[in-house]
Coordinates of N, CA and C in Angstrom, one line a residue:
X1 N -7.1 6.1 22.3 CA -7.4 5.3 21.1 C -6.6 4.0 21.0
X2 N -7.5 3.0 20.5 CA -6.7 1.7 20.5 C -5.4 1.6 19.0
X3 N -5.6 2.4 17.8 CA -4.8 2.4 17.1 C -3.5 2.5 17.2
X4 N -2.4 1.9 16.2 CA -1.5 1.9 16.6 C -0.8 2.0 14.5
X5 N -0.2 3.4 14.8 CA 0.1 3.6 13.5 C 1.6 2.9 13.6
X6 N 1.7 1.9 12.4 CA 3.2 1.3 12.3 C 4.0 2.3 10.9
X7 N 5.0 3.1 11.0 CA 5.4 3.3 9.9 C 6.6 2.3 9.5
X8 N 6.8 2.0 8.3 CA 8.4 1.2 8.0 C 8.6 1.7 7.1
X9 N 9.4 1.2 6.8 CA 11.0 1.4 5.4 C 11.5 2.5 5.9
X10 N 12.3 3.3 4.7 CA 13.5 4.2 5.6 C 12.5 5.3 5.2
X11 N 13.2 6.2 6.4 CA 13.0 7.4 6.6 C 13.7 7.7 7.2
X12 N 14.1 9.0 6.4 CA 15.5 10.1 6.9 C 15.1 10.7 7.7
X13 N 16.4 11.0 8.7 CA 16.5 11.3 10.3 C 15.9 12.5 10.4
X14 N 16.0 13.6 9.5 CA 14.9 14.7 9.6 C 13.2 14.8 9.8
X15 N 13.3 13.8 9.1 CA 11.4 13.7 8.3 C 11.0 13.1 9.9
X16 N 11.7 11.6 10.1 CA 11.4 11.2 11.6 C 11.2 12.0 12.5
X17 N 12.2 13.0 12.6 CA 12.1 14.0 13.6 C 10.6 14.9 13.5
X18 N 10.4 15.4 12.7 CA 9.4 15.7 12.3 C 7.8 15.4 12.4
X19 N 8.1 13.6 12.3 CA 6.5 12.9 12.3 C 6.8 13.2 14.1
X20 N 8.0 12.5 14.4 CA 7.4 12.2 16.3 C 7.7 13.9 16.7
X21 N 7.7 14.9 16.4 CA 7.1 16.3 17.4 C 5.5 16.6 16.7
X22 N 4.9 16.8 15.2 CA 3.9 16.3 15.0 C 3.1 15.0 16.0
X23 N 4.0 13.8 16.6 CA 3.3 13.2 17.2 C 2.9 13.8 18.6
X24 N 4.1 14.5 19.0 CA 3.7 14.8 20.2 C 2.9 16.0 20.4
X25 N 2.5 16.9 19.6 CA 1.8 17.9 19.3 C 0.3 17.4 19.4
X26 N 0.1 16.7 18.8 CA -1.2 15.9 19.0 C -1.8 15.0 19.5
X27 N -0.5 14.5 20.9 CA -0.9 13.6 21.7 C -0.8 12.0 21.8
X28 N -0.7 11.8 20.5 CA -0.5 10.4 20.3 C 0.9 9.7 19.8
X29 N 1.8 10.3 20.5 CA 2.9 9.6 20.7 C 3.3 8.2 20.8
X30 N 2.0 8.1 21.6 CA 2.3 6.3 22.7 C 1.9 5.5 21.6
X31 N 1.2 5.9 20.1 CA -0.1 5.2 19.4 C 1.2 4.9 17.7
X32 N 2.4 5.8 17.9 CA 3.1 5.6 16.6 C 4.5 4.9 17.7
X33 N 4.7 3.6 15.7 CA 6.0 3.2 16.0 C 6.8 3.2 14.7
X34 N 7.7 3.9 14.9 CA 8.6 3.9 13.8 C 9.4 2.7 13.9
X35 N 9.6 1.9 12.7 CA 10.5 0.6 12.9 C 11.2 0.5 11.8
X36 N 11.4 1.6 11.1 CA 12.6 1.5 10.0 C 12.2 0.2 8.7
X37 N 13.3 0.3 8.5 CA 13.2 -1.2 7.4 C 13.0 -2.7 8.4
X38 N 12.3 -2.9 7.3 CA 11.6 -4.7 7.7 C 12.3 -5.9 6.5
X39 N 12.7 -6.6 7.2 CA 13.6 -8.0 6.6 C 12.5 -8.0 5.6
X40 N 12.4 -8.7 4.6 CA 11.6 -9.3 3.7 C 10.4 -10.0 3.9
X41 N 10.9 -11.2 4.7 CA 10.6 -12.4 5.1 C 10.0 -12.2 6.6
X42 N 9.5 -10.9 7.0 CA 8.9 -10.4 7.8 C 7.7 -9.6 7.7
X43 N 7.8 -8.8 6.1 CA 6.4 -8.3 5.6 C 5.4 -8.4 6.0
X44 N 5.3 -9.6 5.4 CA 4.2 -10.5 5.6 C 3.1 -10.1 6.7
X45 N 3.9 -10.6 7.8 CA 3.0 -10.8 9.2 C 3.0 -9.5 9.3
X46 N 3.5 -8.0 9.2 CA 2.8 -7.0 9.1 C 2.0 -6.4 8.4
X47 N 2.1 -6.9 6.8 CA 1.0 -6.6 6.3 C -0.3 -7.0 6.9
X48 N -0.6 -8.2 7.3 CA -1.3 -9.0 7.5 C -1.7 -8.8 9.1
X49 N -1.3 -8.3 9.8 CA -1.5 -7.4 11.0 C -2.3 -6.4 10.7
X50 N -2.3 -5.3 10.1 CA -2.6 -4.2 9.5 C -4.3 -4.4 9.0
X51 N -5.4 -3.3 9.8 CA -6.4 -2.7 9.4 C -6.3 -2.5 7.9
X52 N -5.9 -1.8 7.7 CA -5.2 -0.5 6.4 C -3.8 -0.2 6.2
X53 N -3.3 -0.5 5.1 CA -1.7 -0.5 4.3 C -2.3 1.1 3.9
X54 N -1.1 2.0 4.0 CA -0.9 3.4 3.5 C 0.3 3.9 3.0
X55 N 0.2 4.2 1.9 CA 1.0 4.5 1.0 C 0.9 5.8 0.3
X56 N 1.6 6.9 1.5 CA 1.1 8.1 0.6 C 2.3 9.0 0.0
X57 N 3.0 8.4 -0.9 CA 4.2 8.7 -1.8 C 3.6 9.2 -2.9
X58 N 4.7 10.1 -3.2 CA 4.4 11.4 -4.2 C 5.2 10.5 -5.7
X59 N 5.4 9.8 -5.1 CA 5.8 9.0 -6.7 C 6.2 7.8 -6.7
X60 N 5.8 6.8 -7.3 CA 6.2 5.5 -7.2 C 6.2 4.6 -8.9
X61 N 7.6 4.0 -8.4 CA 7.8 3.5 -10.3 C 6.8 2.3 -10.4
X62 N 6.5 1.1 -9.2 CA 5.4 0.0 -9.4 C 4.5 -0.1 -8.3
X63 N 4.8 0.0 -7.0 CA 3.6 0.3 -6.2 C 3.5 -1.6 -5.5
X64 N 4.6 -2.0 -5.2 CA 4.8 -3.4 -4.7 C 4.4 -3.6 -3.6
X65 N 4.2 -2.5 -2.3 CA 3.6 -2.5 -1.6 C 2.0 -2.4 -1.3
X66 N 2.0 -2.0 -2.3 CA 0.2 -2.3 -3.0 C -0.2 -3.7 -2.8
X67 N 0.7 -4.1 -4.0 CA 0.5 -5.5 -4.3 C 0.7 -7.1 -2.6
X68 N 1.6 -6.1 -2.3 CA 2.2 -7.3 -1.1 C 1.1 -7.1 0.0
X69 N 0.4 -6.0 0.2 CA -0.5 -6.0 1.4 C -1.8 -6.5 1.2
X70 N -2.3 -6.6 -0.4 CA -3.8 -6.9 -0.9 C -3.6 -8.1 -0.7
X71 N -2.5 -9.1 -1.4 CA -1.9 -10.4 -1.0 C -2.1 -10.8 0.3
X72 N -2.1 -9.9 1.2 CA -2.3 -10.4 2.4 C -3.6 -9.9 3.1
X73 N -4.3 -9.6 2.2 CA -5.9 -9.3 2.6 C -6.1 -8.4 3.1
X74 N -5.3 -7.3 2.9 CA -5.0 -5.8 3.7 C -5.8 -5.0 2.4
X75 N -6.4 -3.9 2.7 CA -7.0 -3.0 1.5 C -5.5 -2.1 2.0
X76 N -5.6 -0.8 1.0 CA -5.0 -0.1 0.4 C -5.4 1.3 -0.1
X77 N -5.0 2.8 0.8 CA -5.1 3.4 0.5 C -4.2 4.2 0.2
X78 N -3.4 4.8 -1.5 CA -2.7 5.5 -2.0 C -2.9 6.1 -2.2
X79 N -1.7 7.2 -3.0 CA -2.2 8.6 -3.8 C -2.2 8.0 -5.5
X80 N -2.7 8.7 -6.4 CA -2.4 8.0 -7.3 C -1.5 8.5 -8.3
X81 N -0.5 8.0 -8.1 CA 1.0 8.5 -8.5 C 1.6 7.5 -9.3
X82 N 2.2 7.7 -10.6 CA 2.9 6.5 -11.0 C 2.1 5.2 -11.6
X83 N 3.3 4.2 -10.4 CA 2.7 2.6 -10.6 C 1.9 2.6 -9.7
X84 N 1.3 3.2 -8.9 CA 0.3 3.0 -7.9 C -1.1 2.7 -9.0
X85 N -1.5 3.0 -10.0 CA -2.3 3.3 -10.5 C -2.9 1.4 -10.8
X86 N -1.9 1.3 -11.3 CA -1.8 -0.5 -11.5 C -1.2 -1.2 -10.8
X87 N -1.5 -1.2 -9.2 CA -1.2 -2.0 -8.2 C -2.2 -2.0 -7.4
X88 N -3.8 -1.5 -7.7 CA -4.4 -1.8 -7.1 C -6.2 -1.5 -8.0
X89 N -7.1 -2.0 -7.6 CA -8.4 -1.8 -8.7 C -9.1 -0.7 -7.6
X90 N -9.1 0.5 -8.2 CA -9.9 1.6 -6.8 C -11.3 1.5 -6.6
X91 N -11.6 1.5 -5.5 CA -12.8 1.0 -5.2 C -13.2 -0.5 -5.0
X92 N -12.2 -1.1 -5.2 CA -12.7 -2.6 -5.1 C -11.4 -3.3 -4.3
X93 N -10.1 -3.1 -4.4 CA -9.2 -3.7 -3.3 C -8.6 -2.7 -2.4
X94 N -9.2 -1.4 -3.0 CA -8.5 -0.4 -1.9 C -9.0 1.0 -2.7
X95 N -8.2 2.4 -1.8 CA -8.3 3.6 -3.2 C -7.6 4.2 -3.7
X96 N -7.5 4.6 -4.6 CA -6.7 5.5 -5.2 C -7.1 6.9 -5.3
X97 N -6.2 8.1 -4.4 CA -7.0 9.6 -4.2 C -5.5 10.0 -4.6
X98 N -6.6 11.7 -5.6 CA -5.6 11.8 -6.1 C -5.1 12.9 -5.1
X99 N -3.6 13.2 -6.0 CA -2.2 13.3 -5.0 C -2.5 14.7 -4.5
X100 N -2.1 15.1 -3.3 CA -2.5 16.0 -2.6 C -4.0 16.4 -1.8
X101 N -4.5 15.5 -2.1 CA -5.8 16.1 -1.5 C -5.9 15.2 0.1
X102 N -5.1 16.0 0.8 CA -5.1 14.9 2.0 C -6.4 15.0 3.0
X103 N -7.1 15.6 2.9 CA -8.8 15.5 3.4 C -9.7 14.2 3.1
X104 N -9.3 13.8 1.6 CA -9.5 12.7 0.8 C -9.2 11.4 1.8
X105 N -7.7 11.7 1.6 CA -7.0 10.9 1.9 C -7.1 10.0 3.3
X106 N -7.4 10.8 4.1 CA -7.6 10.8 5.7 C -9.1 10.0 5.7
X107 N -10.1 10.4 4.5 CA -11.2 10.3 4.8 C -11.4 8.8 4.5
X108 N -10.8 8.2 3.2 CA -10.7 6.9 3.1 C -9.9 6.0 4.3
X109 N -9.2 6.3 4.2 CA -8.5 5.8 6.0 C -9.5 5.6 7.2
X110 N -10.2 6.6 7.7 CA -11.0 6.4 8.3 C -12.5 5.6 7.9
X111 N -12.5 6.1 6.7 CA -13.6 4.6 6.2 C -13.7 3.3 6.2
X112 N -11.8 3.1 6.2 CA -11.8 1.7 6.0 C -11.8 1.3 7.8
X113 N -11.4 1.9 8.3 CA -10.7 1.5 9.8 C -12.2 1.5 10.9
X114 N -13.5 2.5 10.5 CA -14.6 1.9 10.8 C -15.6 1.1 10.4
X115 N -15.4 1.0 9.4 CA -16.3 0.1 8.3 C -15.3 -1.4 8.0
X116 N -15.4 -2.2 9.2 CA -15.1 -3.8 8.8 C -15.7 -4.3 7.7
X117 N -16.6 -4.5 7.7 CA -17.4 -5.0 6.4 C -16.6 -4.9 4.8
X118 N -16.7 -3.6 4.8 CA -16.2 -2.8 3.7 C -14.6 -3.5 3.5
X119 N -14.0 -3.2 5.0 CA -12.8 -3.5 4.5 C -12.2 -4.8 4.3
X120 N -13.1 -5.9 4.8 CA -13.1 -7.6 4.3 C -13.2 -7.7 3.1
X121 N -14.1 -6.7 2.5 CA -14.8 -7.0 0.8 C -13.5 -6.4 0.8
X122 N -12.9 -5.4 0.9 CA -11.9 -5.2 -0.5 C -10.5 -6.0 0.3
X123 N -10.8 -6.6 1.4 CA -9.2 -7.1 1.9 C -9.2 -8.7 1.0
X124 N -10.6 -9.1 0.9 CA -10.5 -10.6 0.3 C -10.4 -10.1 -1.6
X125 N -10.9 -9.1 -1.8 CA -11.2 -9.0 -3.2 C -9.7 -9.1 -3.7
X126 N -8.6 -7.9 -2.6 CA -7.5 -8.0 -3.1 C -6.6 -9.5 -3.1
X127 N -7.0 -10.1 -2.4 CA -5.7 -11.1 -2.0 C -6.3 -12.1 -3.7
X128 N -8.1 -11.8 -4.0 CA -8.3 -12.7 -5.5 C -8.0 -12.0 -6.6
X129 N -7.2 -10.9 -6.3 CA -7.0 -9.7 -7.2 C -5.5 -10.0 -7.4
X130 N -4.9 -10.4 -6.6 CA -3.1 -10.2 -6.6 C -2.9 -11.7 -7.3
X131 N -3.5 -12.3 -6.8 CA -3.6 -14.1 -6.8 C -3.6 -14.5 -8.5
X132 N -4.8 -13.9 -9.1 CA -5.0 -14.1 -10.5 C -4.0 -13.3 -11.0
X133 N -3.8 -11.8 -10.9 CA -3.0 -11.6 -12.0 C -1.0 -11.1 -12.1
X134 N -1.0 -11.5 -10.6 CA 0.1 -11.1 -10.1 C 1.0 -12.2 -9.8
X135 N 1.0 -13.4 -10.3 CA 1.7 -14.7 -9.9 C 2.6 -14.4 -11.0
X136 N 4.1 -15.4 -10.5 CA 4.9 -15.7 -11.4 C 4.5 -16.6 -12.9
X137 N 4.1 -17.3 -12.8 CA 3.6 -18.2 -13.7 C 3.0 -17.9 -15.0
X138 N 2.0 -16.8 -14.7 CA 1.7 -15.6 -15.7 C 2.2 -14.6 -16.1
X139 N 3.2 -14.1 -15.2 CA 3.8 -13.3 -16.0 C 5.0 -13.9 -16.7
X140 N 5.6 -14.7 -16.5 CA 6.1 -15.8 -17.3 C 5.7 -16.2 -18.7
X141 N 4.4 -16.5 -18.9 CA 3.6 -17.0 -20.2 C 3.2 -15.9 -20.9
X142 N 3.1 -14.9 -20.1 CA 2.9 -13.5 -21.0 C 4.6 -13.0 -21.7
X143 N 5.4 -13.2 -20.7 CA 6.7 -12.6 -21.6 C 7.2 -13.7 -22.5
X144 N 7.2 -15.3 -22.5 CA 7.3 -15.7 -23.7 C 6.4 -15.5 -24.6
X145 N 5.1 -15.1 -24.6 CA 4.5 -14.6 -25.4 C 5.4 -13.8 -26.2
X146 N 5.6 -12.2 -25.7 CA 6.1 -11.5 -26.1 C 7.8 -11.9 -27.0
X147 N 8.3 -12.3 -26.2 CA 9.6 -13.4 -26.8 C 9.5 -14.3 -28.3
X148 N 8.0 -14.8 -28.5 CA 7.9 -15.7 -29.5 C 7.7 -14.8 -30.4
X149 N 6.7 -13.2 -30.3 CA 6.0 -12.4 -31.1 C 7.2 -11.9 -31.6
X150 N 8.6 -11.6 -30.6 CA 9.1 -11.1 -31.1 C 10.4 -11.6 -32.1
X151 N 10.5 -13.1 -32.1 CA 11.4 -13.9 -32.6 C 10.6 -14.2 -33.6
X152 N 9.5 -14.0 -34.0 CA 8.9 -14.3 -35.5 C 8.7 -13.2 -36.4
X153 N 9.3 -12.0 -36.0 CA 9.8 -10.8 -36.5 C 11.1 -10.1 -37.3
X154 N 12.2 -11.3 -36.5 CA 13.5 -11.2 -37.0 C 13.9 -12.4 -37.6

C-alpha cells in the first residue's frame, strides 16, 4: 500500500509500544511513522501533506487541530467529543462519528482516502469554513462586543 500513516504530538512510551507491535501484527510497519511533537511553525506543511487529519480523542476541550488542518484544506475525521463538535461542520468540512463506534470511524477514513472528489469538496469547504469564522479579527469584534454589552451593565 502506498499510504503512509503520520502520527504526531505526544504519546506515551507505552501506547507507542503498543501502536508499533499492532503495527507489526498487521504488516504495515514500513507504512507508520511516529514523529512525536511537531514545532508549531511546521504544522502546517503536515497538515497540508495529509489526505485526511484524524483525530480520534476521547475528549477534547476545543478541537484546534480540527481547525488547523481544514485551514489547510485537509478534511477531518473525529469522534464527537467535547470541542470537537464546533471545530468542524459534519458532513461538509469533514465528520463527526460518534465516540466509540470505530467501524464508523474507519469507514469515513476510507471514504475520504478513496473518494478525491469528496474530499476536495470538504478540504476547500473547510479552508472557507476556518477562513470566515475562525480569524482573529472576528473574534476580536465579537469580544468587544461582549465587553461593551457588558460595560453598559455596570
Amino acid at each position: 500500500s502506498n499510504i503512509i500513516v503520520v502520527l504526531a504530538g505526544k504519546c506515551d512510551e507505552w501506547y507507542k509500544k503498543i501502536l508499533i507491535s499492532k503495527a507489526v501484527h498487521y504488516g504495515i510497519e514500513k507504512n507508520i511513522m511516529i514523529i512525536g511533537e511537531v514545532e508549531h511553525h511546521k504544522l502546517a506543511k503536515y497538515y497540508s501533506a495529509a489526505e485526511v487529519s484524524i483525530l480520534p480523542s476521547h475528549q477534547e476541550s476545543f478541537g484546534l487541530v480540527n481547525l488547523e488542518s481544514q485551514a489547510c484544506g485537509t478534511p477531518v475525521v473525529t469522534y464527537d467529543v467535547g470541542g470537537t463538535r464546533s471545530s468542524l461542520l459534519d458532513k461538509k468540512t469533514g465528520f463527526l462519528v460518534k465516540y466509540g463506534h470505530v467501524d464508523d470511524f474507519c469507514d469515513k477514513i476510507l471514504l475520504l482516502l478513496r473518494d478525491k472528489e469528496k474530499r476536495d469538496k470538504m478540504g476547500s469547504a473547510g479552508v472557507n469554513w476556518v477562513g470566515k469564522n475562525f480569524v482573529w479579527e472576528k473574534n476580536i469584534r465579537k469580544l468587544e462586543a461582549v465587553f461593551a454589552e457588558v460595560s453598559k451593565k455596570t
